[in-house]
C-alpha positions as MATLAB code, in Angstrom:
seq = 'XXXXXXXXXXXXXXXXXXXXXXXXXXXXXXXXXXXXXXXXXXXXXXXXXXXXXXXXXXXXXXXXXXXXXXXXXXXXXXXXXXXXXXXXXXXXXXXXXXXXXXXXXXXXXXXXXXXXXXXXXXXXXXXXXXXXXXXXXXXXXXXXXXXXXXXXXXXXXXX';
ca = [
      23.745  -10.875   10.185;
      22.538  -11.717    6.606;
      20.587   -7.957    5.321;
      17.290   -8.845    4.502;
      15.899   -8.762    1.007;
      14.118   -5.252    1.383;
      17.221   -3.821    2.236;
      19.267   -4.503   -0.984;
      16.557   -2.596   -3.119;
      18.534    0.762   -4.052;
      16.079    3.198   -2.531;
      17.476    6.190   -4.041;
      16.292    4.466   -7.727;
      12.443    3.508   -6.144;
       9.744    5.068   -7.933;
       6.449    5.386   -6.537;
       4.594    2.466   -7.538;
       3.353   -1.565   -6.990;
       6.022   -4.023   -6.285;
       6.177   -7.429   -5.504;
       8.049   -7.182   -2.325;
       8.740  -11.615   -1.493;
       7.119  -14.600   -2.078;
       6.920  -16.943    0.917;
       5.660  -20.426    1.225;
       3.417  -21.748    4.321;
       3.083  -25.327    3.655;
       1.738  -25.705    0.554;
       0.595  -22.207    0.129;
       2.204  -18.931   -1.046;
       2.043  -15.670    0.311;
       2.983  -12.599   -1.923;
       3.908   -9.478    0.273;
       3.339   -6.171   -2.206;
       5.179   -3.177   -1.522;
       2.710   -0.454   -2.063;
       5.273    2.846   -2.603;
       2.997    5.897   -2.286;
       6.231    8.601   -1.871;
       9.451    8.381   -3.523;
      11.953    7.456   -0.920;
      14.906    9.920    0.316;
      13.370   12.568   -2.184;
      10.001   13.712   -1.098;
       8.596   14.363    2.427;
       7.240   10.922    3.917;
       3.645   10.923    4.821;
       2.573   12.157    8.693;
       1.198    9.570   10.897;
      -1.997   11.385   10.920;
      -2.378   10.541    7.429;
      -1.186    6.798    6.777;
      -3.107    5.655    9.832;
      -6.303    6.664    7.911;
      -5.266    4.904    4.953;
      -4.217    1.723    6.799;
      -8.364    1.933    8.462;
      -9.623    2.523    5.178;
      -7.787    0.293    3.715;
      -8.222   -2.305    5.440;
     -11.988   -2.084    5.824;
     -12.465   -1.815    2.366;
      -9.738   -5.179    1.295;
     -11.040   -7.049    4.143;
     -14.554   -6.232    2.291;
     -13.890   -6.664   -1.073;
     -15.956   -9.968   -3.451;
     -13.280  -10.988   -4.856;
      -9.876  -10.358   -2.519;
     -11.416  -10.834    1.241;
     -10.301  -14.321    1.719;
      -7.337  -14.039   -0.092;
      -6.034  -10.531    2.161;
      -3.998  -11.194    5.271;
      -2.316   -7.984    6.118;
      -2.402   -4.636    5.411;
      -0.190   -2.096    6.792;
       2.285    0.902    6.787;
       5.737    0.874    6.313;
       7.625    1.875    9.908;
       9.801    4.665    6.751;
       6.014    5.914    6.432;
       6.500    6.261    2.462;
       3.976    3.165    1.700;
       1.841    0.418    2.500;
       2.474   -3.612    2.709;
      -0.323   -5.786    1.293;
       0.340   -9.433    2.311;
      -1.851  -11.907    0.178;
      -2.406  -15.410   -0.132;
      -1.605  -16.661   -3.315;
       1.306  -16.200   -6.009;
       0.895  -13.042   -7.596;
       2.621  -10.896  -10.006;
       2.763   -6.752   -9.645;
      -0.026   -5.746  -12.432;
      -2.152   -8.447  -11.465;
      -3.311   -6.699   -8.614;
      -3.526   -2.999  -10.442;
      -6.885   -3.222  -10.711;
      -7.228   -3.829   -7.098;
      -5.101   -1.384   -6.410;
      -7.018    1.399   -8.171;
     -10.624    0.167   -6.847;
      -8.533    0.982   -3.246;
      -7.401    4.245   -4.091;
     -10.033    5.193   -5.446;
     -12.429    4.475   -2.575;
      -9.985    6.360   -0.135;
      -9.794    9.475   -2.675;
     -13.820    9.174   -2.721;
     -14.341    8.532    1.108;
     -16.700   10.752    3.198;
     -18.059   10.407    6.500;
     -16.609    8.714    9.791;
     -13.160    6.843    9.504;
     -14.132    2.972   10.615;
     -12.890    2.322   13.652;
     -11.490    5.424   14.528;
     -13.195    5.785   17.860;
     -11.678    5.349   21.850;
     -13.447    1.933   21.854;
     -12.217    0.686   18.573;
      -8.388    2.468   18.163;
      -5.440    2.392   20.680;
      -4.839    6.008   18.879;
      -8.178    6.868   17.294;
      -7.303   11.045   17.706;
      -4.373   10.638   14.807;
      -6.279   10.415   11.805;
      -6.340   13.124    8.869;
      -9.074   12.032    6.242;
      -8.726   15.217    4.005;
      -4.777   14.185    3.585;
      -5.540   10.654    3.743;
      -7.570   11.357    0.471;
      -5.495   13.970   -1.214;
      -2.516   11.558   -1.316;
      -4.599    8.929   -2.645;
      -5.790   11.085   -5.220;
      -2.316   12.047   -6.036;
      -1.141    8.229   -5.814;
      -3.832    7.363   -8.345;
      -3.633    9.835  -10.747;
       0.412    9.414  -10.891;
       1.285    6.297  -10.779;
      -1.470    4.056  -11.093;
      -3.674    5.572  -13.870;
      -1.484    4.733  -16.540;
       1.456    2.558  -14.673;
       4.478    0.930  -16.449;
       6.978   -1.719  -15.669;
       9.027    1.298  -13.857;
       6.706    1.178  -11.360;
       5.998   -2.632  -11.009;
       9.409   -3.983  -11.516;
      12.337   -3.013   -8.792;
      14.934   -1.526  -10.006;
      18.074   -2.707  -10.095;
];
C-alpha cells in the first residue's frame, strides 16, 4: 500500500504552525485541506480530548459563521494524534493567506465566555468532555507563539 502524503512529512522536524496539508480537485473545483499544528509532534504532551473537542465546537461555530469564509468552509476537525486541527476549504489557497483567519479564530476561542455551542445531551453524542478554560489557554498560547508574528517555518513543511 502506497503511504499517504501526510505520512512522509518528517514529524520529528514539524513546528507548530499553518500548513497547507493537499490540494484536491472535485470537478472543477479545488479543495485545500490546512493542517492546523497547535503542539509540536513527538515533543510536547498532545492536547486531552476534553480540550480539542471544545475547540473543534468553537471552531466550527465561529468558521461556519464567519462574512467572509462560511461558504467557502467544509470541514473542521481534530487530528485522531490530537496535536491539531484540519480545516478543509473550498478554493486554492496558500498557508499565509488564511493567517488572518486563523488569528480572528484563535482569538475568539482565547476570548470565549459563556456556554460551549452545542455542548448539551440534545446537541453532542459526548457533550460532558469539554474543558473551555484549556480550550482557551491553548489558544492563547497558539496565538501568541506561532501566529502573532509567524514565518515561513511555520507555513512551509519541512523537508
Amino acid at each position: 500500500m502506497e503511504k499517504i502524503t501526510s505520512f512522509t512529512i518528517d514529524h520529528l522536524k514539524l513546528l507548530p504552525g499553518v500548513y497547507v496539508s493537499r490540494k484536491d480537485h472535485a470537478g472543477d473545483a479545488v479543495i485545500t485541506t490546512f493542517d492546523i499544528r497547535m503542539t509540536r509532534p513527538n515533543y510536547e504532551p498532545v492536547m486531552n480530548t476534553a480540550e480539542v473537542h471544545t475547540i473543534e465546537h468553537l471552531g466550527a461555530m465561529f468558521l461556519r459563521n464567519h462574512a467572509e469564509y462560511k461558504e467557502k468552509v467544509l470541514y473542521f476537525g481534530p487530528m485522531g494524534c490530537r496535536t491539531g486541527f484540519y480545516l478543509l476549504l473550498a478554493g486554492d489557497y496558500e498557508s499565509k493567506e488564511i493567517v488572518p483567519l486563523m488569528r480572528e479564530l484563535f482569538s475568539f476561542i482565547q476570548d470565549f465566555e459563556g456556554e460551549v455551542p452545542g455542548a448539551a445531551a440534545k446537541d453532542c453524542g459526548n457533550y460532558l468532555d469539554m474543558n473551555l478554560g484549556m480550550a482557551k489557554y491553548l489558544a492563547k498560547r497558539f496565538y501568541e507563539e506561532v501566529l502573532a508574528s509567524i514565518g515561513e517555518e511555520h507555513l512551509v513543511y519541512p523537508k
